[in-house]
Amino acid sequence: MVVQAEGAEAVVGEETFLGLSCVRKTRPVKRYRHPALDRRLRGERLRTEVRLLRDARRAGVRTPVVLDVDLEASSLMLEKLEGPTLAAVLTEAGGTEATRGTACQQWGHALGQLHRAGISHGDLTASNVLSCEGNVALLDLSLGARAASLEALGVDLHLVREDLNTLCSDAEPLFARFLAGYRAAFPQGHAEVEERAQEIQGRVRYS
Ligand SMILES: Nc1ncnc2c1ncn2[C@@H]1O[C@H](COP(=O)(O)OP(=O)(O)OP(=O)(O)O)[C@@H](O)[C@H]1O
Ligand SMILES: [Mg+2]
């Protein structure tokens, strides 16, 4: 297996499965955790990820198809999506304003579709979004929730803003493009979530 990326929790590598180019994502045992707790956490995240990748797709958001699940090994076989992460698109030297703005608007639209279906993502940084086939695809939904609380939706929006601030010097106009996409996809609920995200930002700033 070629190790492609080692994120916060998982080891991700490319493999061929049934002749298809795939990605195997495995959560290795964490020795610093109590073994029973570690097993429970890895199991929960795997199950949540499988469920939400499917629910998100039903809500109209592109996500990798799950091809195989191995609960014992805490491992998933996923369709490999081609394309750079949004973090790469946004920080690439020479990336045009138009390309970066469109990517943010698509990112916002995808989150609006997710939230409209009542799903939170839980870890929506630009590294968990791919620019793929002229649109965006969302990855890494293991910390998300179905029937998510308003707070969880607000946290998603807040995290996007924070991540843009970390990655880009022109974060504000990019966040405005993000919000344009978000509002278009979630006309009934966006205002309430935006208000909560503001409140969260205030809490973080003054705590
Ligand atoms: N299906 C896929 N197709 C293409 N690239 C992928 C796919 N899944 C993951 N990747 C790449 O691997 C990286 C890490 O994957 P992912 O974000 O799912 O893992 P992680 O952050 O370690 O996981 P977690 O936080 O759930 O434990 C992604 O940023 C992306 O570059
Ligand atoms: Mg990730």
Short mmCIF file of C-alpha atoms and ligand atoms in Angstrom, two decimals:
data_model
loop_
_atom_site.label_atom_id
_atom_site.label_comp_id
_atom_site.label_asym_id
_atom_site.label_seq_id
_atom_site.Cartn_x
_atom_site.Cartn_y
_atom_site.Cartn_z
CA MET A 1 0.00 0.00 0.00
CA VAL A 2 1.31 3.43 -0.91
CA VAL A 3 0.79 5.74 2.04
CA GLN A 4 -0.72 8.84 0.55
CA ALA A 5 -1.72 10.92 3.49
CA GLU A 6 -1.66 10.61 7.22
CA GLY A 7 -4.37 12.84 8.63
CA ALA A 8 -5.21 13.50 12.23
CA GLU A 9 -6.53 10.00 12.86
CA ALA A 10 -6.39 7.79 9.81
CA VAL A 11 -3.84 6.33 7.42
CA VAL A 12 -4.93 6.72 3.82
CA GLY A 13 -3.37 4.81 0.93
CA GLU A 14 -4.12 3.96 -2.68
CA GLU A 15 -5.01 0.41 -3.69
CA THR A 16 -6.62 -1.44 -6.54
CA PHE A 17 -9.87 -3.20 -5.69
CA LEU A 18 -11.95 -5.07 -8.28
CA GLY A 19 -9.81 -3.35 -10.89
CA LEU A 20 -10.79 0.09 -9.59
CA SER A 21 -8.49 2.75 -8.24
CA CYS A 22 -9.44 3.07 -4.59
CA VAL A 23 -8.44 4.56 -1.30
CA ARG A 24 -8.12 2.51 1.86
CA LYS A 25 -8.65 4.51 5.01
CA THR A 26 -7.62 2.82 8.24
CA ARG A 27 -7.73 4.09 11.80
CA PRO A 28 -4.81 2.48 13.57
CA VAL A 29 -4.93 1.47 17.24
CA LYS A 30 -3.97 4.36 19.51
CA ARG A 31 -1.82 2.93 22.28
CA TYR A 32 -2.28 5.94 24.54
CA ARG A 33 -6.01 5.23 24.77
CA HIS A 34 -7.52 2.57 26.98
CA PRO A 35 -8.00 -0.43 24.62
CA ALA A 36 -11.77 -0.68 25.21
CA LEU A 37 -12.28 3.05 24.70
CA ASP A 38 -10.06 3.00 21.62
CA ARG A 39 -12.04 0.15 20.06
CA ARG A 40 -15.32 1.91 20.80
CA LEU A 41 -14.17 5.25 19.37
CA ARG A 42 -12.77 3.71 16.20
CA GLY A 43 -15.97 1.67 15.71
CA GLU A 44 -18.22 4.69 16.23
CA ARG A 45 -16.29 6.90 13.84
CA LEU A 46 -16.24 4.23 11.16
CA ARG A 47 -19.98 3.64 11.42
CA THR A 48 -20.76 7.37 11.43
CA GLU A 49 -18.54 7.91 8.42
CA VAL A 50 -20.18 5.14 6.38
CA ARG A 51 -23.68 6.34 7.25
CA LEU A 52 -23.03 10.02 6.61
CA LEU A 53 -21.13 9.51 3.35
CA ARG A 54 -24.29 7.84 2.07
CA ASP A 55 -26.74 10.34 3.62
CA ALA A 56 -24.74 13.26 2.23
CA ARG A 57 -24.86 11.74 -1.26
CA ARG A 58 -28.64 11.34 -0.94
CA ALA A 59 -28.79 15.03 -0.05
CA GLY A 60 -27.07 15.81 -3.36
CA VAL A 61 -23.48 16.23 -2.17
CA ARG A 62 -20.67 14.37 -3.93
CA THR A 63 -18.87 12.00 -1.54
CA PRO A 64 -16.73 8.91 -2.22
CA VAL A 65 -18.74 5.70 -2.54
CA VAL A 66 -17.96 3.17 0.20
CA LEU A 67 -16.90 -0.08 -1.50
CA ASP A 68 -16.06 -2.19 1.53
CA VAL A 69 -16.11 -1.96 5.32
CA ASP A 70 -13.90 -3.94 7.70
CA LEU A 71 -15.02 -3.21 11.25
CA GLU A 72 -12.38 -5.51 12.80
CA ALA A 73 -9.54 -3.66 11.08
CA SER A 74 -11.27 -0.25 11.39
CA SER A 75 -10.83 0.15 7.70
CA LEU A 76 -12.86 1.45 4.77
CA MET A 77 -12.39 1.00 1.05
CA LEU A 78 -13.49 4.17 -0.73
CA GLU A 79 -13.87 5.22 -4.32
CA LYS A 80 -10.82 7.33 -5.17
CA LEU A 81 -11.81 10.83 -6.19
CA GLU A 82 -9.43 12.72 -8.45
CA GLY A 83 -8.51 16.28 -7.66
CA PRO A 84 -6.62 18.50 -5.26
CA THR A 85 -7.92 19.41 -1.82
CA LEU A 86 -9.49 22.83 -1.47
CA ALA A 87 -6.63 23.70 0.87
CA ALA A 88 -4.28 23.16 -2.11
CA VAL A 89 -6.53 25.11 -4.50
CA LEU A 90 -6.73 28.07 -2.12
CA THR A 91 -3.03 28.25 -1.31
CA GLU A 92 -1.59 27.43 -4.74
CA ALA A 93 0.72 30.14 -6.05
CA GLY A 94 -0.86 31.67 -9.14
CA GLY A 95 -4.41 30.47 -8.35
CA THR A 96 -6.80 33.01 -9.89
CA GLU A 97 -9.40 34.95 -7.95
CA ALA A 98 -12.12 33.43 -10.14
CA THR A 99 -11.02 29.82 -9.47
CA ARG A 100 -10.69 30.38 -5.75
CA GLY A 101 -14.00 32.24 -5.50
CA THR A 102 -15.89 29.57 -7.44
CA ALA A 103 -14.37 26.82 -5.28
CA CYS A 104 -15.54 28.62 -2.12
CA GLN A 105 -19.03 29.15 -3.50
CA GLN A 106 -19.27 25.44 -4.36
CA TRP A 107 -17.97 24.56 -0.91
CA GLY A 108 -20.70 26.74 0.65
CA HIS A 109 -23.34 25.22 -1.60
CA ALA A 110 -22.32 21.69 -0.56
CA LEU A 111 -22.51 22.61 3.13
CA GLY A 112 -25.92 24.24 2.56
CA GLN A 113 -27.21 21.02 1.01
CA LEU A 114 -25.86 19.02 3.95
CA HIS A 115 -27.37 21.36 6.55
CA ARG A 116 -30.67 21.49 4.73
CA ALA A 117 -30.83 17.71 5.17
CA GLY A 118 -30.12 18.15 8.91
CA ILE A 119 -26.57 16.79 8.72
CA SER A 120 -23.53 18.44 10.31
CA HIS A 121 -20.03 17.69 9.02
CA GLY A 122 -18.05 18.07 12.24
CA ASP A 123 -14.61 18.78 10.74
CA LEU A 124 -15.10 20.90 7.65
CA THR A 125 -11.61 22.23 6.98
CA ALA A 126 -10.42 22.81 3.42
CA SER A 127 -8.34 19.60 3.67
CA ASN A 128 -11.56 17.61 3.90
CA VAL A 129 -12.92 19.01 0.62
CA LEU A 130 -11.74 17.99 -2.85
CA SER A 131 -12.06 19.96 -6.05
CA CYS A 132 -13.47 17.23 -8.26
CA GLU A 133 -15.11 17.05 -11.69
CA GLY A 134 -15.88 20.79 -11.79
CA ASN A 135 -17.50 20.76 -8.36
CA VAL A 136 -16.49 19.91 -4.81
CA ALA A 137 -16.68 16.62 -2.93
CA LEU A 138 -16.76 16.28 0.85
CA LEU A 139 -14.62 13.79 2.77
CA ASP A 140 -14.12 12.73 6.35
CA LEU A 141 -17.62 12.87 7.86
CA SER A 142 -16.73 10.73 10.87
CA LEU A 143 -17.39 13.56 13.34
CA GLY A 144 -20.69 14.60 11.79
CA ALA A 145 -24.23 14.01 12.99
CA ARG A 146 -27.67 13.30 11.60
CA ALA A 147 -30.45 15.46 13.01
CA ALA A 148 -27.70 17.83 14.07
CA SER A 149 -28.29 20.57 16.65
CA LEU A 150 -28.25 24.25 15.67
CA GLU A 151 -25.02 24.49 17.65
CA ALA A 152 -23.37 21.76 15.53
CA LEU A 153 -24.43 23.54 12.32
CA GLY A 154 -23.11 26.85 13.68
CA VAL A 155 -19.80 25.22 14.57
CA ASP A 156 -19.45 23.98 10.96
CA LEU A 157 -19.85 27.52 9.64
CA HIS A 158 -17.53 28.95 12.28
CA LEU A 159 -14.82 26.39 11.45
CA VAL A 160 -14.94 27.23 7.75
CA ARG A 161 -14.38 30.89 8.55
CA GLU A 162 -11.51 30.09 10.90
CA ASP A 163 -9.90 27.79 8.37
CA LEU A 164 -10.14 30.42 5.61
CA ASN A 165 -8.54 32.94 7.98
CA THR A 166 -5.69 30.53 8.63
CA LEU A 167 -5.13 29.69 4.96
CA CYS A 168 -5.67 32.97 3.08
CA SER A 169 -4.96 36.66 3.46
CA ASP A 170 -8.13 37.46 1.46
CA ALA A 171 -10.38 35.33 3.69
CA GLU A 172 -13.29 37.79 3.95
CA PRO A 173 -14.24 38.01 0.25
CA LEU A 174 -13.79 34.24 -0.01
CA PHE A 175 -16.09 33.70 2.97
CA ALA A 176 -18.62 36.00 1.30
CA ARG A 177 -18.56 33.71 -1.76
CA PHE A 178 -18.90 30.71 0.54
CA LEU A 179 -21.98 32.29 2.13
CA ALA A 180 -23.53 33.07 -1.26
CA GLY A 181 -23.40 29.35 -2.08
CA TYR A 182 -24.57 28.37 1.40
CA ARG A 183 -27.59 30.70 1.30
CA ALA A 184 -28.64 29.56 -2.16
CA ALA A 185 -28.67 25.91 -1.06
CA PHE A 186 -30.32 26.51 2.32
CA PRO A 187 -32.78 29.41 1.88
CA GLN A 188 -35.05 28.48 4.81
CA GLY A 189 -32.41 27.95 7.48
CA HIS A 190 -29.21 29.81 6.64
CA ALA A 191 -30.00 32.97 8.67
CA GLU A 192 -30.45 31.08 11.93
CA VAL A 193 -27.21 29.15 11.47
CA GLU A 194 -25.27 32.28 10.51
CA GLU A 195 -26.55 33.99 13.65
CA ARG A 196 -25.41 31.04 15.77
CA ALA A 197 -21.99 31.04 14.09
CA GLN A 198 -21.59 34.74 14.97
CA GLU A 199 -22.51 33.95 18.55
CA ILE A 200 -19.93 31.14 18.66
CA GLN A 201 -17.27 33.47 17.28
CA GLY A 202 -18.08 35.96 20.05
CA ARG A 203 -17.85 33.25 22.69
CA VAL A 204 -14.48 32.06 21.38
CA ARG A 205 -13.09 35.59 21.17
CA TYR A 206 -14.08 36.63 24.68
CA SER A 207 -13.42 33.38 26.53
N1 LIG B 1 -11.85 8.96 -1.40
C1 LIG B 1 -10.75 9.71 -1.52
N2 LIG B 1 -10.29 10.06 -2.75
C2 LIG B 1 -9.18 10.80 -2.86
N3 LIG B 1 -8.44 11.26 -1.83
C3 LIG B 1 -8.84 10.94 -0.58
C4 LIG B 1 -10.02 10.16 -0.36
N4 LIG B 1 -10.16 10.00 0.97
C5 LIG B 1 -9.15 10.66 1.55
N5 LIG B 1 -8.33 11.23 0.64
C6 LIG B 1 -7.11 12.03 0.90
O1 LIG B 1 -6.56 11.67 2.16
C7 LIG B 1 -6.59 12.78 3.09
C8 LIG B 1 -6.97 12.29 4.49
O2 LIG B 1 -8.23 11.66 4.45
P1 LIG B 1 -9.34 11.94 5.56
O3 LIG B 1 -9.53 13.40 5.71
O4 LIG B 1 -10.54 11.12 5.23
O5 LIG B 1 -8.59 11.33 6.84
P2 LIG B 1 -8.22 11.90 8.29
O6 LIG B 1 -8.27 13.38 8.31
O7 LIG B 1 -7.00 11.24 8.75
O8 LIG B 1 -9.39 11.22 9.01
P3 LIG B 1 -10.23 11.36 10.37
O9 LIG B 1 -10.08 12.78 10.82
O10 LIG B 1 -11.63 10.94 9.95
O11 LIG B 1 -9.69 10.36 11.30
C9 LIG B 1 -7.58 13.78 2.48
O12 LIG B 1 -7.28 15.11 2.85
C10 LIG B 1 -7.43 13.52 0.99
O13 LIG B 1 -6.29 14.23 0.49
MG MG B 2 -9.24 14.79 7.14
#
